[in-house]
C-alpha cells in the first residue's frame, strides 16, 4: 500500500502533526491526535529536516555533512523515512 | 523510540514524567449518558470548581514536569466560558491540546477562538447512526446537533477525531457508524467499548454486549480498516471483560498520566477516588510536582511493590501491572488483588457472573440509571442502595 522512499521525493510532516524539542525529555517529539512519539537522536535529526522542500537526497547530504564521522548513515536515514512514511507521519509533496 | 498512547506500546518503566495531563474542568454536563464513567457522586464536585487562574497555574506546573499532551474534558468542558483562555495558555506553553466534547455549546464564534488560540484538535463523541439510539443513550436530543458540530470541526480545518462508546444498543451498527464517520471526513475513529466504572458500572447488565457481538464488531472493523487504509485511522478499544488478561491500566499507576479534576484533586486515573483510605492531593494545597513525585497516593500503586499473589510472582506482571486497581476494588473489595479480568485471579468468577448477568433478560430489562444530578445526589445520599449494593466503594 505504501510506496518506498526515493531520493527525489519531497516530504512534509503529515497534517496535524507537530514536531518540537522537549527540554524536559531532552529529545525531539512528534505530537498528533491521541499520541506522541519520542524520537531518538538520529530520528530527530532526520525528521527535523523534513520540511516540505528538501528532497530525500538533500537530507542525506546534509546529514552526511553534519555527522561526517558516522559511517554509512544513508541506509539508516532511508529506513527511518520509510518507517515514518508507513506510520503516516509524513506526506509526500511531489 | 518510544510510542506512548491510548493505543500504543507501553512507555518505558523508568519514565515517570506525566506526559499526559487530563484536565476534567467541570463535572457539569448537559448530557446524561448511561455509560458515563464519571463518578456516580460527581454532583458534590460541581460546586467548587477551580478558577481560570488555578487551571493556568496547573498547566504551567505540569508542563515544567514534562507534560505534553493536554486533554480538556469533563463533564462538558464547554460549559465553562474560559476554555478559550486555557487553550491559549496551553499553546503558548507548548502543549498539544485536545478538547474532548459532546459538541453541545460549540459555536462558530468559540471554534474560531479555539483555532486562533492554537487548540490542536477536537474529539467529538458520537453515539449512533440512528437518532433514536443517540437520544436514548444520552437521554438528550442531540443527534442533529452532533452532525452539525462535526461539519463545523471539519470546516475549520481541524483533524476530526470521533469517539464512539460501544454498548449493546449500537454494537450492531458498527459498519454504519464507520460509514458515517467516513462520510463526515473523520481522520480518527475510536470505537471504545464501554468500560465499567461509575455510571456504566451500575448499568452494566443493561449495556454489556455478548462476546459474539464483540467478535463480530471487531471483524467488521478490521475489514473497514483494510478498505480505508491510513485515510481514517480506526482504533478498536477491546473490552477487558472479554479478554483473559487485564489492561495495563493508565499505562501504569503514576507512570504517564495525571488527571486534575474539576475541584482540583490530582489523580492517577479517572476513578481512583473510589479506592478506600486514599488521600489524593489537591492543587489548592499542594504543587503538582509534589503530587506526582512525593504524594503517598501516587506512590501507593506505582511499580509492583504493592502486589500480592498471584501477581507478585507472575511472569507476566510487567505486561499489565496486575490490571486496574479500581476494577479490582469495585468488584472484589480488595484494591490490592489481581484485576478480576485475569483468569489467574481468584476473583475471576465475578467477571464471569457479570457476563452471565448481562444475558439475563430480567436484568437487561431493568431501567437504565441515567447520569444526572438528581440520581447523583440520591446515590451519594445512600438513597438508592439497590443500584450499588453489588459494588464496593459506592455509598
Ligand atoms: S459521557 Fe456523556 S454524560 Fe458523561 S461527561 Fe461525557 S457527555 Fe457528559
Ligand atoms: S496474575 Fe496479576 S500480574 Fe499475572 S497476568 Fe494476572 S493480573 Fe497480570
XYZ file of C-alpha atoms and ligand atoms in Angstrom:
505
model
C 0.000 0.000 0.000
C 2.753 2.440 0.953
C 5.333 3.144 -1.678
C 9.003 3.185 -0.865
C 11.140 6.239 -0.324
C 13.096 7.560 -3.316
C 15.978 10.057 -3.381
C 13.996 12.637 -5.327
C 10.965 12.551 -3.041
C 9.970 15.581 -1.027
C 8.100 15.101 2.212
C 6.493 17.220 4.848
C 5.070 16.296 8.194
C 1.557 14.983 7.956
C -1.189 17.481 8.578
C -1.927 17.954 12.269
C 1.451 16.619 13.368
C 3.700 18.812 15.424
C 7.429 18.333 15.860
C 9.217 20.030 18.723
C 12.217 19.900 21.008
C 11.376 18.884 24.555
C 13.564 20.314 27.239
C 12.226 18.031 29.972
C 12.887 14.878 27.959
C 15.948 16.144 26.127
C 14.677 14.845 22.829
C 12.538 15.703 19.843
C 8.934 14.596 19.885
C 6.196 14.187 17.332
C 2.756 15.074 18.594
C -0.510 14.113 16.986
C -4.090 13.362 17.976
C -4.151 10.595 20.562
C -0.443 10.037 20.720
C 3.146 11.097 20.721
C 6.450 9.657 19.682
C 9.728 10.398 21.350
C 12.394 10.408 18.696
C 15.870 9.240 19.499
C 18.742 11.484 18.478
C 19.180 10.191 14.950
C 15.485 10.038 14.151
C 15.028 13.559 15.492
C 17.779 14.884 13.224
C 16.132 13.303 10.204
C 12.594 14.493 10.926
C 13.871 17.973 11.734
C 14.979 18.283 8.128
C 11.702 17.112 6.614
C 10.255 20.477 5.670
C 8.245 20.136 2.505
C 11.031 21.489 0.295
C 14.160 19.370 0.760
C 14.437 16.176 -1.244
C 15.465 12.952 0.410
C 18.908 13.218 -1.157
C 19.252 16.787 0.156
C 18.511 15.467 3.621
C 21.025 12.658 3.260
C 23.700 15.060 2.044
C 23.023 17.490 4.862
C 23.245 14.810 7.485
C 26.402 13.358 5.996
C 27.933 16.771 6.269
C 26.657 17.336 9.796
C 27.859 13.958 11.002
C 30.981 13.219 8.959
C 32.155 10.542 11.389
C 29.018 8.452 11.171
C 29.650 5.652 8.669
C 27.024 4.749 6.104
C 24.158 6.767 7.505
C 22.332 6.824 4.214
C 20.658 3.466 4.738
C 19.657 4.437 8.289
C 18.111 7.652 7.047
C 16.181 5.882 4.319
C 14.958 3.257 6.774
C 13.868 5.986 9.158
C 11.962 7.844 6.455
C 10.405 4.621 5.256
C 9.172 3.873 8.756
C 7.848 7.412 9.155
C 6.025 7.098 5.862
C 4.483 3.776 6.806
C 3.318 5.234 10.106
C 1.768 8.099 8.156
C 3.790 10.747 9.968
C 4.827 12.120 6.586
C 3.067 13.226 3.456
C 4.628 13.168 0.029
C 4.733 16.572 -1.622
C 5.873 15.780 -5.160
C 11.914 5.406 20.061
C 9.035 5.132 22.448
C 5.439 5.186 21.357
C 3.043 6.296 24.002
C -0.624 6.431 23.501
C -4.006 5.155 24.431
C -3.498 2.580 21.791
C 0.230 2.404 21.558
C 3.039 0.461 23.063
C 3.844 0.974 26.707
C 6.126 3.677 27.956
C 9.456 2.619 29.361
C 9.221 1.711 33.004
C 11.652 4.278 34.316
C 9.827 7.142 32.707
C 7.791 8.789 35.407
C 7.040 12.074 33.792
C 3.368 12.947 33.486
C 3.355 13.130 29.702
C -0.431 13.306 29.544
C -2.369 15.816 31.537
C -6.108 15.409 31.581
C -7.986 18.436 32.837
C -11.503 17.415 33.848
C -12.516 21.031 34.092
C -16.113 20.513 35.137
C -18.454 17.683 36.015
C -21.446 19.608 34.834
C -22.843 18.140 31.639
C -25.926 18.720 29.532
C -25.896 15.063 28.505
C -26.886 12.150 30.714
C -25.095 9.209 29.169
C -25.879 5.791 30.567
C -22.245 4.724 30.084
C -20.624 7.787 31.615
C -17.544 6.831 33.636
C -17.679 9.943 35.794
C -18.091 9.199 39.491
C -21.673 8.467 40.500
C -21.335 11.069 43.261
C -19.956 13.728 40.870
C -22.622 16.169 41.961
C -20.690 17.025 45.094
C -17.767 18.231 42.988
C -19.774 20.648 40.877
C -19.804 23.439 43.461
C -16.121 24.185 43.946
C -14.533 24.228 40.510
C -11.037 25.596 40.063
C -10.747 29.145 38.753
C -9.146 30.068 35.430
C -6.015 31.182 37.273
C -5.768 27.892 39.098
C -6.056 25.981 35.831
C -3.404 28.097 34.204
C -1.074 27.506 37.126
C -1.699 23.757 36.895
C -0.908 23.814 33.174
C 2.352 25.641 33.802
C 3.419 23.322 36.585
C 2.649 20.157 34.649
C 4.427 21.454 31.569
C 7.553 22.056 33.638
C 7.400 18.426 34.661
C 7.315 17.332 31.044
C 3.601 17.126 30.252
C 2.991 17.365 26.517
C -0.464 16.156 25.685
C -3.334 18.059 27.231
C -6.887 16.762 27.222
C -9.583 19.214 28.239
C -12.557 17.181 29.252
C -15.322 16.877 31.805
C -18.358 16.637 32.055
C -18.789 19.032 29.186
C -15.854 21.459 29.202
C -17.719 23.950 27.026
C -19.981 24.752 29.943
C -17.077 26.837 31.200
C -16.588 30.145 29.442
C -12.827 30.254 29.979
C -11.816 27.352 27.729
C -10.533 29.948 25.256
C -8.093 31.230 27.895
C -6.992 27.742 28.847
C -6.420 26.824 25.207
C -4.361 29.934 24.519
C -2.170 29.319 27.524
C -1.761 25.666 26.574
C -0.493 26.591 23.139
C 1.951 29.144 24.486
C 3.324 26.550 26.844
C 3.845 24.067 24.008
C 1.131 21.542 24.755
C -0.588 19.549 22.061
C -4.107 20.201 23.194
C -7.329 18.353 22.667
C -10.851 19.411 23.520
C -12.996 16.415 24.392
C -16.587 17.399 23.883
C -20.132 16.246 23.315
C -20.436 19.154 20.921
C -23.062 20.913 22.977
C -22.011 24.546 23.287
C -19.619 24.620 20.351
C -20.438 27.688 18.281
C -18.795 29.296 15.259
C -17.514 32.042 17.495
C -15.965 29.699 20.002
C -14.352 27.386 17.477
C -12.872 30.417 15.763
C -11.307 31.486 19.033
C -10.013 27.998 19.717
C -8.395 27.957 16.305
C -6.754 31.333 16.866
C -5.694 30.317 20.333
C -3.963 27.240 18.972
C -6.134 24.320 20.046
C -4.767 21.315 18.148
C -7.745 19.062 17.855
C -11.264 18.360 18.913
C -12.593 14.977 19.870
C -16.303 14.710 19.386
C -18.427 11.983 20.890
C -20.955 10.345 18.591
C -23.327 7.597 19.583
C -25.119 6.016 16.711
C -26.411 6.393 13.203
C -29.942 6.473 14.477
C -31.477 9.441 16.175
C -33.406 7.080 18.372
C -30.390 5.395 19.984
C -28.397 8.618 20.196
C -31.158 10.320 22.058
C -31.957 7.318 24.200
C -28.462 6.552 25.443
C -27.570 10.193 26.129
C -31.032 10.969 27.387
C -30.999 14.152 25.311
C -31.999 15.319 21.851
C -28.530 15.846 20.456
C -28.442 13.843 17.222
C -28.731 16.647 14.690
C -26.502 18.902 16.727
C -23.637 16.411 16.660
C -23.696 16.211 12.896
C -23.653 19.981 12.643
C -20.743 20.188 15.037
C -18.822 17.548 13.081
C -19.164 19.671 9.960
C -18.044 22.746 11.882
C -14.923 20.965 13.138
C -14.063 19.844 9.642
C -14.836 23.266 8.216
C -12.244 24.870 10.457
C -9.527 22.529 9.284
C -9.337 20.532 12.470
C -8.461 16.875 12.415
C -11.681 15.132 13.259
C -11.485 12.590 15.999
C -14.722 10.781 16.637
C -15.177 8.810 19.788
C -17.969 6.288 19.832
C -18.644 4.403 23.030
C -19.834 0.934 22.116
C -22.510 -0.952 24.014
C -25.383 -3.296 23.376
C -27.531 -0.624 21.762
C -25.124 0.356 18.999
C -22.812 -2.622 18.570
C -24.997 -3.954 15.784
C -24.385 -0.764 13.782
C -20.582 -0.726 13.650
C -20.415 -0.800 9.873
C -22.939 2.000 9.531
C -21.193 4.020 12.217
C -17.891 3.686 10.371
C -19.558 4.663 7.104
C -20.997 7.708 8.777
C -17.560 8.601 10.144
C -16.056 8.275 6.706
C -18.788 10.412 5.189
C -18.179 13.080 7.837
C -14.499 13.050 6.900
C -13.211 11.722 10.216
C -9.442 11.345 10.475
C -9.554 9.135 13.558
C -12.308 6.992 14.959
C -12.173 5.430 18.369
C -14.595 2.612 18.896
C -14.378 2.484 22.646
C -16.088 -0.497 24.137
C -17.711 0.534 27.376
C -15.503 0.161 30.408
C -17.431 -0.380 33.567
C -16.815 2.406 36.048
C -19.125 4.962 37.579
C -22.459 5.121 35.784
C -21.633 2.398 33.310
C -20.924 0.031 36.181
C -24.351 0.421 37.680
C -25.854 -0.002 34.212
C -23.606 -2.904 33.326
C -26.222 -5.578 32.743
C -28.164 -3.217 30.512
C -25.158 -2.157 28.433
C -22.892 -5.152 28.019
C -22.976 -6.859 24.631
C -22.206 -10.529 24.142
C -18.824 -11.964 23.228
C -20.216 -12.910 19.804
C -21.338 -9.346 19.162
C -17.917 -8.021 20.084
C -16.080 -10.512 17.887
C -18.335 -9.644 15.011
C -17.838 -5.923 15.572
C -14.093 -6.371 15.596
C -14.203 -8.337 12.369
C -16.211 -5.620 10.652
C -13.800 -3.025 11.988
C -10.827 -4.903 10.569
C -12.470 -5.179 7.169
C -13.245 -1.486 7.176
C -9.708 -0.645 8.200
C -8.366 -2.585 5.218
C -10.655 -0.630 2.974
C -9.917 2.916 4.174
C -6.209 2.496 4.963
C -4.412 5.446 6.519
C -7.050 7.938 5.452
C -9.101 7.211 8.537
C -7.405 5.568 11.475
C -9.674 3.299 13.428
C -8.972 2.211 16.975
C -10.962 -0.598 18.453
C -10.584 -0.454 22.218
C -11.024 -4.034 23.335
C -13.410 -4.593 26.229
C -11.375 -6.093 29.017
C -14.203 -8.199 30.445
C -13.857 -10.488 27.457
C -10.117 -10.963 27.479
C -8.191 -13.297 29.736
C -5.647 -10.726 30.871
C -6.329 -7.244 32.220
C -5.338 -3.988 30.590
C -2.262 -2.166 31.800
C -4.492 0.447 33.302
C -3.475 4.043 32.510
C -0.187 2.590 31.256
C 0.731 2.065 34.894
C -0.244 3.969 38.029
C 1.645 7.261 38.120
C 3.678 6.381 35.036
C 2.498 8.755 32.307
C -0.989 10.050 33.110
C -2.011 12.750 35.520
C -5.565 13.932 35.952
C -6.647 17.137 37.592
C -10.348 17.138 38.381
C -12.861 19.974 38.454
C -12.305 20.584 42.163
C -8.530 20.281 41.947
C -7.958 16.714 43.058
C -4.908 15.192 41.400
C -5.462 11.595 40.346
C -3.510 8.861 38.596
C -6.713 7.680 36.871
C -10.311 8.785 36.375
C -11.889 6.672 39.003
C -9.163 6.468 41.648
C -11.321 8.288 44.178
C -13.365 5.131 44.692
C -10.379 3.479 46.384
C -10.604 3.295 50.164
C -8.226 5.012 52.548
C -6.559 7.174 49.926
C -5.928 10.873 50.407
C -5.459 12.386 46.966
C -3.538 15.619 46.724
C -5.361 18.770 45.679
C -3.835 21.646 43.729
C -5.249 24.099 46.239
C -2.891 22.662 48.847
C -0.038 21.013 47.003
C 2.032 21.634 43.913
C 1.693 19.161 41.079
C 5.309 18.189 41.398
C 4.795 17.039 44.975
C 1.577 15.312 43.985
C 3.272 13.351 41.231
C 6.561 12.541 42.868
C 6.016 12.533 46.586
C 2.377 12.095 47.456
C 1.566 8.799 49.158
C -1.382 8.358 46.787
C 0.748 8.442 43.622
C 3.341 6.167 45.136
C 0.911 3.678 46.557
C 0.468 1.571 43.425
C 3.426 2.736 41.402
C 5.540 -0.138 40.154
C 4.849 -3.573 41.607
C 5.916 -3.483 45.272
C 2.307 -3.424 46.437
C 1.389 -6.676 44.708
C 0.251 -9.823 46.351
C -0.167 -13.265 44.861
C -0.886 -14.326 42.173
C 0.553 -11.145 40.669
C 3.682 -10.920 42.811
C 5.338 -13.987 41.343
C 3.597 -13.821 37.985
C 5.921 -13.875 34.967
C 3.531 -11.508 33.161
C 3.415 -8.796 35.789
C 5.456 -6.301 33.781
C 2.960 -6.544 30.983
C -0.181 -5.477 32.827
C 0.993 -4.492 36.323
C -1.864 -6.507 37.754
C -4.513 -4.558 35.843
C -6.786 -1.885 37.241
C -6.811 -1.132 40.988
C -10.238 0.451 40.802
C -11.736 -2.502 38.993
C -10.156 -4.889 41.498
C -11.643 -2.930 44.359
C -15.044 -2.196 42.868
C -15.645 -5.841 42.080
C -13.847 -7.717 44.838
C -13.498 -5.214 47.677
C -9.714 -5.661 47.685
C -7.745 -2.961 45.867
C -4.528 -4.954 46.048
C -5.814 -8.112 44.447
C -5.328 -9.031 40.813
C -7.786 -7.397 38.447
C -10.659 -9.928 38.290
C -10.460 -9.808 34.499
C -7.359 -12.007 34.789
C -8.163 -15.709 34.570
C -5.448 -16.285 37.184
C -7.293 -14.091 39.680
C -9.186 -15.892 42.435
C -11.959 -13.368 41.773
C -12.335 -14.080 38.081
C -15.757 -15.626 38.709
C -17.035 -12.081 39.324
C -16.374 -11.240 35.690
C -17.986 -14.470 34.537
C -21.007 -13.643 36.645
C -21.235 -10.157 35.166
C -21.191 -11.630 31.674
C -23.914 -14.095 32.657
C -25.949 -11.336 34.299
C -25.824 -9.363 31.086
C -27.572 -12.253 29.351
C -30.341 -12.365 31.932
C -33.456 -10.839 30.361
C -34.721 -9.685 33.722
C -31.560 -7.721 34.494
C -31.355 -6.461 30.933
C -34.825 -5.039 31.264
C -34.097 -3.028 34.379
C -34.439 0.694 33.785
C -31.170 2.443 32.956
C -29.975 4.883 35.582
C -29.017 7.956 33.602
C -26.226 10.205 34.742
C -27.875 13.289 36.132
C -27.669 15.495 39.179
C -30.736 14.032 40.810
C -29.525 10.450 40.520
C -26.073 11.501 41.647
C -27.467 13.102 44.792
C -29.630 10.082 45.510
C -26.721 7.686 45.181
C -24.381 9.865 47.250
C -27.007 10.139 49.981
C -27.360 6.371 50.112
C -30.940 6.554 48.882
C -30.510 4.011 46.107
C -28.738 1.094 47.773
C -30.199 -1.387 45.296
C -28.162 0.232 42.499
C -24.830 -0.072 44.173
C -25.058 -2.951 46.600
C -23.133 -5.282 44.334
C -20.160 -2.948 44.129
C -17.758 -1.818 46.752
C -16.841 1.766 47.406
C -20.110 3.340 46.421
C -22.064 4.605 49.395
S -20.173 10.518 28.987
Fe -21.970 11.745 28.461
S -22.801 12.418 30.432
Fe -20.705 11.687 30.837
S -19.478 13.535 30.708
Fe -19.449 12.587 28.671
S -21.143 13.591 27.550
Fe -21.430 14.021 29.727
S -1.805 -12.699 37.807
Fe -1.656 -10.497 38.046
S 0.250 -9.918 37.019
Fe -0.267 -12.013 36.348
S -1.374 -11.724 34.425
Fe -2.904 -11.830 36.078
S -3.248 -9.703 36.687
Fe -1.347 -9.748 35.474
